[in-house]
């Protein structure tokens, strides 16, 4: 296992501790629940936006907490749903008169934990709703999900809802916006390698030196097929065609486009993929209003990438352009 | 070779094309010379800040072009110095009455190309100077360098000089600032894996499943020693001790601290490393004024990380806090 690691049991806690130490004064950190939240929250006039799924997808979602983004993250262990008491502690800590919105990527474990916690919180009189994100076109159902998986499209739901929440949108408004983003966003990913969960200490799945997994899930779930590794342009073409035909995206659409690295792929290769995706978008008559090339939703150190397209309208363009702060300094 | 790649000969060009396409209107791109520069440059009243070394270190340096950063980048092939005609074309395109400052990481190939190009440009009457960056404490001399290598500390020279140049600093002022940063910055890196240059198509060096290279160079140059992989905290401790004792950094110093990923290491592990580095800094009486956790200077998909400390003063704190724009959107 080639990782920077101390005791594998401490991987998630030490990573969150690092985020906390790197942002003095900005966050409250509750180690007992892996809970990290903005130190200026809760604010009773603002809906609290929270998310908690398995770890191993960083920067999603513990590094997506900040003004204009999430108010709190309460991740579980690597690739494991957070326990119910963690979810409940998160809702209780972030409760607000305006309500709490829980954004959940579509995995059964996450849904079960949050469903139970939400029910318990509502029984206490806390105003809280959930929204399920499912943007992956690769397969209709998957190892850990009934229905499509939630993957990198999650970012756009966070960003749009985070911006609207900062401006004072109500819980009902945020549910409408989340639904709009989710209904207009599509993703697909390809893996070149597997990855090693720290506590497992072994590859999540086997893949040969000349193979790729087309339609990979972010926990290593099988995709559409295992195939021989192809040229980068051919890989982009397959992802682009699968995504564009699904919504479908149409000539004249204004879009946001993301090339997301899965953790082990360098940014040079991501820009090489973006090049082809931009060419394909142009050919299809799509105007790329905003683009995102980097790591947004990863699978530990997996080499691979996903493509995400989001159809925009005036409201979404405005929300995506709103200011946001995250715990990661870039330049 | 598990990469997103078309023809390996096109790797650098297609990557830069991706950066260009992702930033419409912001850059001029001259494919013949791998030259990417700000579309508002040259401006005769401002010193042009340029850099060109081998590719494969992205985001350095082609993704560090923008207001408050570099004015141009002219990278060579992967891990290869740019040819003299590329360097000369870069200087000619960016020439300014205020001058051109070429920032060079200390590798013989880069120095030779730029030295010759600078001499040719000066013979044309172009005002141009160079500055050599050498921040790696790992080894006194290395495979491709006489003297210390230039590694991730490069970022701080770019940022400080980029901010000062934007404010109208003269070429002489910028040389003074570059020298101040370079004399107060120290780095060291550790590799867990090798990497595969696209045209080589094979691992740059062999390393066993349970080994690490302590003091790795960013082109795979050997470091201080090959050792068994240790716990993350022990690795940070060794890097921290080597760096802190070298300047030396002293209790009471205000510093910027960077944990830089080498390309294949996920950001979760980088924050786990940052945690220990922050603890060590605190114990040593160093105040971390600014921190940077992410990828700044990579070696393709190499798993590994480096630590950089920069001693600050009022001038450098001010320059690091100045606004800057880069081609990469984060949120």
XYZ file of C-alpha atoms in Angstrom:
662
model
C 0.000 0.000 0.000
C 1.832 3.103 -1.239
C 0.246 5.903 0.709
C 1.159 8.660 3.101
C -0.527 7.085 6.071
C -0.154 6.568 9.815
C -2.617 4.152 11.447
C -5.182 3.396 8.694
C -7.906 3.813 11.323
C -6.900 7.471 11.688
C -6.863 8.323 7.978
C -10.135 10.278 7.868
C -9.659 12.024 11.213
C -6.101 13.101 10.414
C -7.125 14.387 7.003
C -9.936 16.487 8.503
C -7.570 17.670 11.225
C -5.264 18.861 8.457
C -8.083 20.826 6.835
C -8.966 22.298 10.214
C -5.356 23.284 10.994
C -4.938 24.811 7.538
C -7.896 27.135 8.093
C -7.535 28.651 11.557
C -10.711 30.273 12.833
C -12.837 29.249 9.880
C -14.253 25.935 11.063
C -15.537 24.123 14.074
C -14.384 20.536 14.150
C -16.125 17.845 16.201
C -13.813 14.799 15.984
C -16.383 12.488 17.595
C -18.629 12.866 14.536
C -16.059 13.717 11.800
C -18.053 16.934 11.674
C -16.548 20.052 10.151
C -18.661 23.186 9.897
C -18.330 26.908 9.272
C -17.629 28.740 12.505
C -20.262 31.363 11.574
C -22.980 28.685 11.403
C -25.745 28.082 12.229
C -27.375 31.379 11.348
C -31.115 31.164 11.910
C -31.971 33.288 8.887
C -30.093 31.034 6.457
C -30.784 27.483 5.362
C -27.901 25.215 6.362
C -26.564 23.147 3.489
C -24.935 19.906 4.614
C -23.526 16.773 3.083
C -22.036 13.585 4.446
C -21.111 10.524 2.450
C -18.106 8.224 2.514
C -14.608 9.673 2.604
C -12.099 9.087 -0.175
C -13.726 11.512 -2.622
C -11.831 14.625 -1.573
C -12.141 17.535 -2.180
C -15.780 16.353 -2.029
C -17.138 17.079 0.381
C -15.114 18.031 3.459
C -13.095 20.500 1.354
C -16.242 22.015 -0.130
C -17.321 23.653 3.131
C -17.279 27.440 3.142
C -19.236 30.595 2.313
C -21.301 30.015 -0.815
C -20.762 26.260 -0.591
C -21.622 23.693 2.098
C -22.135 24.810 5.684
C -21.029 21.447 7.045
C -19.659 18.070 6.067
C -19.869 14.925 8.132
C -18.075 12.214 6.194
C -18.062 8.549 7.056
C -15.106 6.199 6.800
C -13.577 5.659 3.373
C -16.296 4.602 0.922
C -18.719 4.035 3.828
C -21.860 5.946 4.721
C -21.682 8.068 7.870
C -23.400 6.389 10.825
C -26.878 7.618 11.793
C -25.646 9.323 14.982
C -23.123 11.280 12.914
C -25.826 12.432 10.531
C -28.094 13.378 13.414
C -25.302 15.276 15.198
C -24.674 17.187 11.994
C -28.330 18.171 11.577
C -28.618 19.141 15.250
C -25.470 21.282 15.118
C -26.589 23.050 11.953
C -30.302 23.420 12.717
C -31.705 26.772 11.719
C -35.132 28.426 11.686
C -34.780 28.566 7.907
C -34.156 24.821 7.801
C -31.463 22.311 6.911
C -31.024 20.870 3.433
C -29.154 17.574 3.232
C -27.611 16.853 -0.159
C -27.224 13.106 -0.673
C -25.488 11.349 -3.517
C -27.587 8.374 -4.527
C -26.137 5.419 -2.594
C -28.282 3.172 -0.443
C -26.036 3.416 2.608
C -26.006 7.200 2.627
C -29.744 7.335 2.013
C -30.521 4.969 4.870
C -28.344 6.809 7.374
C -29.672 10.219 6.437
C -33.285 9.082 6.161
C -33.205 7.792 9.709
C -31.383 10.859 11.039
C -33.777 13.204 9.259
C -36.759 11.363 10.725
C -35.262 11.603 14.221
C -34.486 15.298 13.751
C -37.964 16.042 12.454
C -39.384 14.265 15.510
C -37.451 16.849 17.559
C -39.140 19.602 15.559
C -36.116 20.435 13.425
C -36.929 21.678 9.933
C -34.909 19.495 7.577
C -35.292 18.147 4.051
C -33.134 16.017 1.758
C -32.315 16.048 -1.903
C -30.951 13.036 -3.824
C -28.351 13.613 -6.539
C -28.086 11.072 -9.389
C -26.114 12.302 -12.396
C -24.155 9.258 -13.632
C -25.445 7.998 -16.992
C -23.120 4.975 -17.040
C -25.514 2.340 -15.703
C -29.205 2.386 -14.714
C -28.541 0.737 -11.335
C -25.283 -0.047 -9.600
C -23.619 -2.058 -6.851
C -24.621 0.328 -4.072
C -27.451 2.240 -5.700
C -30.962 1.727 -6.946
C -31.114 4.119 -9.855
C -28.264 6.239 -11.120
C -25.280 7.031 -8.944
C -24.475 10.516 -7.712
C -20.979 11.529 -8.837
C -19.191 14.763 -9.818
C -22.443 16.530 -10.781
C -22.834 16.869 -7.035
C -20.481 19.856 -7.249
C -22.957 21.846 -9.317
C -25.808 21.172 -6.895
C -23.600 22.371 -4.015
C -22.432 25.462 -5.873
C -25.881 26.555 -7.095
C -27.648 25.855 -3.802
C -24.742 27.289 -1.803
C -24.908 30.550 -3.722
C -28.695 30.767 -3.431
C -28.641 29.929 0.284
C -26.082 32.688 0.874
C -28.530 35.112 -0.758
C -31.318 34.023 1.553
C -33.234 31.476 -0.532
C -35.808 29.452 1.393
C -35.654 25.685 1.855
C -38.368 25.291 -0.780
C -36.447 27.471 -3.240
C -33.294 25.451 -2.662
C -35.135 22.197 -3.320
C -36.366 23.666 -6.609
C -32.839 24.750 -7.581
C -31.292 21.406 -6.588
C -33.899 19.654 -8.694
C -33.232 21.895 -11.656
C -29.482 21.235 -11.518
C -29.931 17.517 -11.002
C -32.363 17.225 -13.887
C -29.978 19.051 -16.245
C -26.614 17.549 -15.267
C -25.073 14.334 -16.625
C -21.754 12.598 -15.907
C -19.723 9.569 -16.879
C -16.287 8.327 -15.810
C -13.515 6.014 -16.948
C -10.933 4.359 -14.686
C -7.447 3.354 -15.752
C -6.448 1.933 -12.372
C -8.021 0.747 -9.155
C -7.299 2.255 -5.744
C -6.472 1.026 -2.241
C -8.803 1.886 0.658
C -6.514 2.350 3.697
C -8.261 -0.161 5.952
C -8.590 -2.751 3.192
C -4.902 -2.451 2.339
C -5.435 -4.025 -1.079
C -6.673 -2.987 -4.513
C -10.422 -2.452 -4.645
C -10.604 -4.414 -7.912
C -8.156 -5.881 -10.423
C -7.583 -4.307 -13.793
C -4.918 -5.286 -16.323
C -2.125 -2.979 -17.523
C -3.844 -2.525 -20.906
C -7.443 -2.193 -19.678
C -9.874 0.522 -18.668
C -13.262 0.409 -16.940
C -15.796 2.420 -18.915
C -18.475 3.925 -16.705
C -16.640 3.355 -13.410
C -18.348 4.203 -10.135
C -16.552 6.352 -7.573
C -16.329 3.368 -5.212
C -14.959 1.134 -7.956
C -18.391 -0.142 -9.015
C -18.360 -1.803 -12.445
C -19.394 0.361 -15.359
C -20.733 -0.477 -18.788
C -17.822 -2.698 -19.757
C -14.170 -3.501 -19.348
C -12.253 -2.634 -22.500
C -8.749 -2.246 -23.868
C -7.298 1.183 -23.138
C -8.026 3.501 -26.065
C -6.674 6.847 -27.217
C -7.714 9.797 -25.064
C -9.863 11.346 -27.796
C -11.805 8.102 -28.282
C -12.442 7.907 -24.536
C -13.724 11.485 -24.435
C -15.886 10.807 -27.477
C -17.570 7.861 -25.778
C -18.244 9.813 -22.586
C -19.419 12.860 -24.510
C -21.792 10.853 -26.719
C -23.266 8.981 -23.761
C -23.874 12.204 -21.848
C -25.004 14.438 -24.700
C -27.544 11.936 -26.003
C -28.961 11.247 -22.567
C -30.442 14.621 -21.602
C -30.261 15.264 -24.585
C -28.068 18.367 -24.924
C -29.050 20.305 -28.048
C -27.394 22.761 -30.388
C -27.765 26.224 -28.908
C -27.550 25.029 -25.303
C -25.332 26.982 -22.955
C -23.462 24.626 -20.647
C -20.947 24.259 -17.845
C -18.432 21.516 -18.551
C -16.230 19.696 -16.069
C -13.343 17.309 -16.562
C -12.855 15.770 -13.128
C -9.793 13.777 -12.122
C -10.367 10.659 -10.029
C -7.329 11.277 -7.806
C -4.271 9.799 -9.494
C -4.459 11.456 -12.903
C -2.322 14.581 -13.311
C -3.845 17.877 -14.402
C -1.855 17.792 -17.651
C -3.900 14.774 -18.777
C -7.138 16.422 -17.626
C -6.457 19.419 -19.880
C -5.649 17.049 -22.727
C -9.108 15.511 -22.190
C -10.706 18.948 -21.891
C -9.275 19.855 -25.300
C -11.261 17.099 -26.996
C -14.390 17.731 -24.936
C -14.293 21.420 -25.892
C -13.919 20.488 -29.560
C -16.874 18.112 -29.294
C -19.007 20.706 -27.533
C -18.274 23.254 -30.217
C -19.112 20.763 -32.973
C -22.416 19.984 -31.244
C -23.317 23.666 -31.098
C -22.977 23.853 -27.309
C -21.543 27.034 -25.783
C -19.290 26.327 -22.819
C -19.996 29.262 -20.518
C -17.934 27.944 -17.617
C -15.447 25.115 -17.435
C -13.884 23.207 -14.590
C -10.759 21.107 -15.002
C -9.319 19.498 -11.896
C -10.308 17.282 -9.005
C -13.829 17.651 -7.633
C -14.938 14.129 -6.781
C -12.229 11.490 -6.546
C -11.748 7.832 -5.637
C -8.620 7.994 -3.491
C -5.604 7.635 -5.824
C -7.501 6.072 -8.739
C -6.178 7.094 -12.166
C -9.170 8.094 -14.234
C -11.442 10.946 -15.143
C -15.075 11.835 -15.573
C -16.878 14.275 -17.806
C -19.861 16.305 -16.603
C -22.135 18.574 -18.617
C -24.723 20.874 -17.072
C -27.331 22.707 -19.147
C -27.524 26.294 -17.938
C -30.192 28.946 -17.893
C -29.913 32.535 -16.673
C -30.556 31.550 -13.064
C -27.907 28.815 -13.000
C -25.339 30.942 -14.827
C -25.810 33.597 -12.201
C -25.537 31.141 -9.304
C -22.411 29.444 -10.672
C -20.729 32.844 -11.042
C -21.419 33.812 -7.408
C -18.446 34.098 -5.058
C -17.521 31.098 -2.931
C -14.746 30.235 -0.523
C -13.305 26.813 0.111
C -10.653 25.553 2.522
C -8.120 25.008 -0.265
C -5.828 27.865 -1.257
C -4.813 27.788 -4.860
C -2.635 30.798 -5.609
C 1.407 2.963 -19.915
C -1.827 3.951 -18.160
C -2.446 7.480 -19.304
C -5.023 9.525 -21.098
C -2.967 10.033 -24.199
C -3.246 10.224 -27.990
C 0.032 10.266 -29.914
C 2.742 10.661 -27.213
C 4.424 13.225 -29.467
C 1.362 15.457 -29.090
C 1.103 15.283 -25.300
C 2.492 18.742 -24.505
C 0.792 20.509 -27.407
C -2.617 18.962 -26.666
C -2.312 19.830 -22.985
C -1.515 23.472 -23.756
C -4.307 23.512 -26.344
C -6.637 22.395 -23.555
C -5.507 25.261 -21.326
C -5.968 27.658 -24.230
C -9.475 26.367 -25.040
C -10.467 26.502 -21.368
C -9.610 30.217 -21.167
C -11.080 31.902 -24.235
C -9.686 35.361 -24.867
C -7.159 35.243 -22.060
C -4.105 33.859 -23.826
C -2.215 33.921 -27.074
C -0.938 30.510 -28.034
C 1.917 29.986 -30.480
C 1.982 26.221 -31.123
C 5.310 26.384 -33.006
C 7.071 27.366 -29.762
C 4.761 25.843 -27.123
C 4.344 29.480 -26.132
C 1.373 30.591 -24.069
C 1.141 34.205 -22.966
C -1.344 36.686 -21.569
C -3.285 38.361 -24.357
C -2.745 41.755 -22.668
C 1.048 41.357 -22.893
C 3.530 42.788 -23.620
C 2.879 46.102 -21.895
C 5.910 48.355 -22.214
C 5.521 49.806 -18.734
C 5.604 46.417 -17.020
C 8.387 43.898 -16.673
C 7.433 40.626 -18.376
C 7.867 37.608 -16.138
C 8.494 34.405 -18.078
C 9.407 30.809 -17.382
C 10.092 27.788 -19.541
C 11.388 24.455 -18.342
C 10.437 20.886 -19.133
C 6.774 19.854 -19.176
C 5.360 17.263 -16.794
C 5.386 19.562 -13.753
C 1.897 20.998 -14.233
C 0.390 23.255 -12.980
C 3.974 24.628 -13.110
C 4.399 26.546 -15.178
C 1.994 26.697 -18.112
C -0.940 26.868 -15.677
C 0.718 29.634 -13.658
C 0.313 32.247 -16.393
C -2.044 35.085 -15.568
C -2.367 38.509 -13.916
C -0.134 38.655 -10.837
C 1.718 35.514 -11.929
C 3.758 34.701 -15.042
C 3.199 36.638 -18.246
C 4.284 33.713 -20.393
C 5.355 30.094 -20.299
C 7.282 28.293 -22.990
C 7.691 24.709 -21.838
C 9.847 22.105 -23.490
C 8.983 18.446 -23.993
C 8.366 16.344 -20.886
C 11.343 16.678 -18.519
C 13.371 18.360 -21.287
C 14.614 21.933 -21.497
C 12.930 24.132 -24.109
C 15.079 24.573 -27.217
C 16.999 27.851 -27.625
C 14.734 29.083 -30.436
C 11.693 28.573 -28.185
C 13.305 30.588 -25.401
C 14.291 33.334 -27.828
C 10.799 33.449 -29.358
C 9.382 33.807 -25.862
C 11.689 36.699 -24.963
C 11.027 38.412 -28.297
C 7.260 38.085 -27.940
C 7.307 39.413 -24.397
C 9.942 42.148 -24.757
C 9.076 45.334 -22.951
C 10.757 48.683 -22.283
C 10.677 47.735 -18.597
C 12.479 44.475 -19.386
C 11.965 40.726 -19.280
C 12.773 38.601 -16.234
C 13.327 34.900 -16.924
C 12.836 32.673 -13.893
C 14.864 29.475 -14.260
C 14.818 26.462 -12.012
C 18.360 25.259 -11.534
C 18.869 22.560 -14.164
C 21.776 22.648 -16.593
C 19.622 22.114 -19.689
C 17.278 24.980 -18.866
C 20.170 27.239 -17.947
C 22.023 26.549 -21.203
C 18.974 27.161 -23.400
C 17.998 30.357 -21.628
C 21.575 31.659 -21.336
C 22.035 31.412 -25.072
C 18.614 32.890 -25.828
C 19.197 35.759 -23.392
C 22.549 36.506 -24.989
C 20.943 36.541 -28.450
C 18.121 38.767 -27.230
C 20.512 41.180 -25.534
C 22.473 41.374 -28.801
C 19.211 42.599 -30.363
C 19.018 45.292 -27.691
C 16.284 43.590 -25.659
C 16.435 44.269 -21.919
C 16.355 40.848 -20.281
C 17.766 39.276 -17.119
C 17.551 35.855 -15.529
C 17.171 34.554 -12.019
C 18.094 31.007 -10.936
C 15.896 29.256 -8.352
C 17.462 26.537 -6.171
C 15.395 25.595 -3.117
C 15.794 21.811 -2.744
C 17.854 20.907 0.355
C 17.874 17.174 -0.458
C 21.265 16.935 -2.153
C 24.074 19.460 -2.821
C 24.300 18.536 -6.519
C 22.067 16.328 -8.632
C 21.775 14.384 -11.877
C 20.902 17.423 -13.980
C 22.079 20.250 -11.759
C 25.275 21.729 -10.388
C 24.144 23.014 -7.023
C 20.703 22.602 -5.533
C 17.703 21.847 -7.703
C 14.826 24.278 -8.197
C 11.551 22.660 -7.162
C 8.236 23.794 -5.626
C 9.776 26.912 -4.036
C 9.596 28.231 -7.576
C 5.942 29.015 -6.902
C 6.820 31.601 -4.251
C 9.293 33.365 -6.536
C 6.609 33.550 -9.242
C 3.937 34.779 -6.837
C 6.066 37.450 -5.155
C 7.628 38.729 -8.382
C 4.304 38.467 -10.224
C 2.585 40.635 -7.621
C 5.418 43.182 -7.570
C 5.600 43.333 -11.370
C 1.863 43.984 -11.526
C 2.433 46.975 -9.226
C 5.116 48.361 -11.503
C 8.337 47.142 -9.883
C 11.463 47.594 -12.000
C 13.597 44.735 -13.296
C 16.183 45.520 -10.611
C 13.515 45.466 -7.899
C 12.239 42.123 -9.140
C 15.718 40.633 -9.078
C 16.041 41.768 -5.471
C 12.671 40.227 -4.543
C 13.437 36.964 -6.363
C 16.737 36.766 -4.508
C 15.052 37.411 -1.186
C 12.503 34.643 -1.751
C 15.087 32.207 -3.043
C 17.401 32.841 -0.088
C 14.583 32.244 2.406
C 12.783 29.246 0.859
C 13.653 25.587 1.364
C 12.036 22.377 0.023
C 12.365 18.619 0.148
C 10.348 15.806 -1.443
C 9.661 12.105 -1.043
C 8.474 9.755 -3.816
C 6.428 6.621 -3.282
C 6.254 5.677 -6.956
C 7.973 6.464 -10.221
C 6.215 7.914 -13.284
C 6.046 7.242 -17.012
C 7.138 9.959 -19.449
C 4.827 9.582 -22.476
C 7.551 9.248 -25.098
C 9.617 6.874 -22.956
C 6.593 4.659 -22.338
C 8.248 3.025 -19.325
C 8.836 3.835 -15.669
C 11.480 6.501 -15.136
C 13.051 4.402 -12.377
C 12.239 1.244 -10.445
C 11.076 1.335 -6.866
C 9.797 -1.596 -4.817
C 6.289 -1.852 -3.367
C 7.612 -1.174 0.161
C 10.129 1.550 -0.684
C 10.304 5.328 -0.874
C 12.915 7.687 -2.329
C 13.812 10.343 0.243
C 14.834 13.617 -1.366
C 13.503 12.772 -4.833
C 14.068 15.189 -7.708
C 11.143 16.289 -9.872
C 12.596 14.397 -12.828
C 13.111 11.257 -10.774
C 16.670 12.164 -9.753
C 17.915 10.121 -6.793
C 17.630 11.763 -3.396
C 19.466 11.193 -0.155
C 18.628 7.517 0.073
C 16.194 4.744 -0.782
C 14.406 3.550 2.334
C 11.527 1.395 3.489
C 8.211 3.254 3.411
C 7.585 4.817 6.823
C 4.568 6.273 8.583
C 3.415 9.633 7.226
C 4.361 11.510 10.387
C 7.909 10.132 10.294
C 8.241 11.200 6.658
C 7.050 14.728 7.452
C 9.406 14.869 10.423
C 12.398 14.032 8.258
C 11.488 16.638 5.632
C 10.699 19.245 8.271
C 13.967 18.685 10.146
C 16.050 18.820 6.983
C 14.398 22.061 5.875
C 14.158 23.823 9.230
C 17.782 23.192 10.140
C 19.053 24.289 6.747
C 18.076 27.983 6.674
C 17.764 27.692 9.702
C 14.176 28.646 10.534
C 13.991 30.009 14.080
C 11.367 30.355 16.778
C 9.438 33.540 16.135
C 9.709 33.297 12.337
C 6.583 33.932 10.330
C 6.376 31.500 7.407
C 4.411 30.302 4.417
C 4.175 26.521 4.309
C 3.356 24.339 1.311
C 2.575 20.649 1.047
C 2.883 19.947 -2.661
C 1.611 16.778 -4.321
C 3.822 15.232 -6.998
C 0.873 14.306 -9.249
C -0.506 10.936 -8.171
C -1.104 11.572 -4.478
C -4.672 12.531 -3.568
C -5.389 15.724 -1.667
C -6.662 13.737 1.330
C -3.112 12.454 1.920
C -1.672 15.930 1.401
C -3.870 17.287 4.202
C -2.836 14.369 6.395
C 0.784 15.444 5.789
C -0.101 19.094 6.385
C -1.504 18.170 9.790
C 1.877 16.905 10.991
C 3.792 19.756 9.352
C 1.528 22.297 11.103
C 2.093 20.543 14.426
C 5.850 20.607 13.884
C 5.808 24.281 12.894
C 3.875 25.166 16.021
C 6.274 23.182 18.207
C 9.214 24.992 16.601
C 7.651 28.383 17.345
C 6.983 29.158 13.675
C 3.796 31.032 12.802
C 2.230 29.757 9.586
C 0.797 32.927 8.052
C -0.234 31.295 4.777
C -0.466 27.671 3.774
C -0.742 25.895 0.463
C -1.896 22.288 0.175
C -2.277 20.866 -3.316
C -0.352 20.436 -6.539
C 2.071 23.189 -7.519
C 5.040 21.371 -9.041
C 4.511 17.756 -10.068
C 6.289 14.895 -11.786
C 3.567 13.563 -14.073
C 1.601 10.925 -12.122
C 4.272 10.262 -9.485
C 2.877 9.468 -6.030
C 4.758 11.615 -3.574
C 4.874 14.974 -1.889
C 7.217 17.766 -0.995
C 7.314 20.240 1.863
C 8.334 23.874 1.372
C 8.881 26.551 4.011
C 9.406 30.218 3.209
C 10.469 32.751 5.838
C 8.357 35.858 5.469
C 8.823 39.525 6.197
C 6.322 42.361 5.793
C 7.145 42.791 2.107
C 6.740 39.108 1.245
C 3.548 38.742 3.298
C 2.089 41.636 1.360
C 3.155 40.237 -2.015
C 1.842 36.720 -1.297
C -1.524 38.198 -0.311
C -1.862 40.146 -3.577
C -4.557 39.056 -6.025
C -3.630 36.682 -8.832
C -5.461 34.865 -11.587
C -4.541 31.524 -13.061
C -6.041 29.468 -15.878
C -7.484 26.896 -13.481
C -10.956 27.436 -12.075
C -11.439 25.968 -8.656
C -14.943 26.736 -7.475
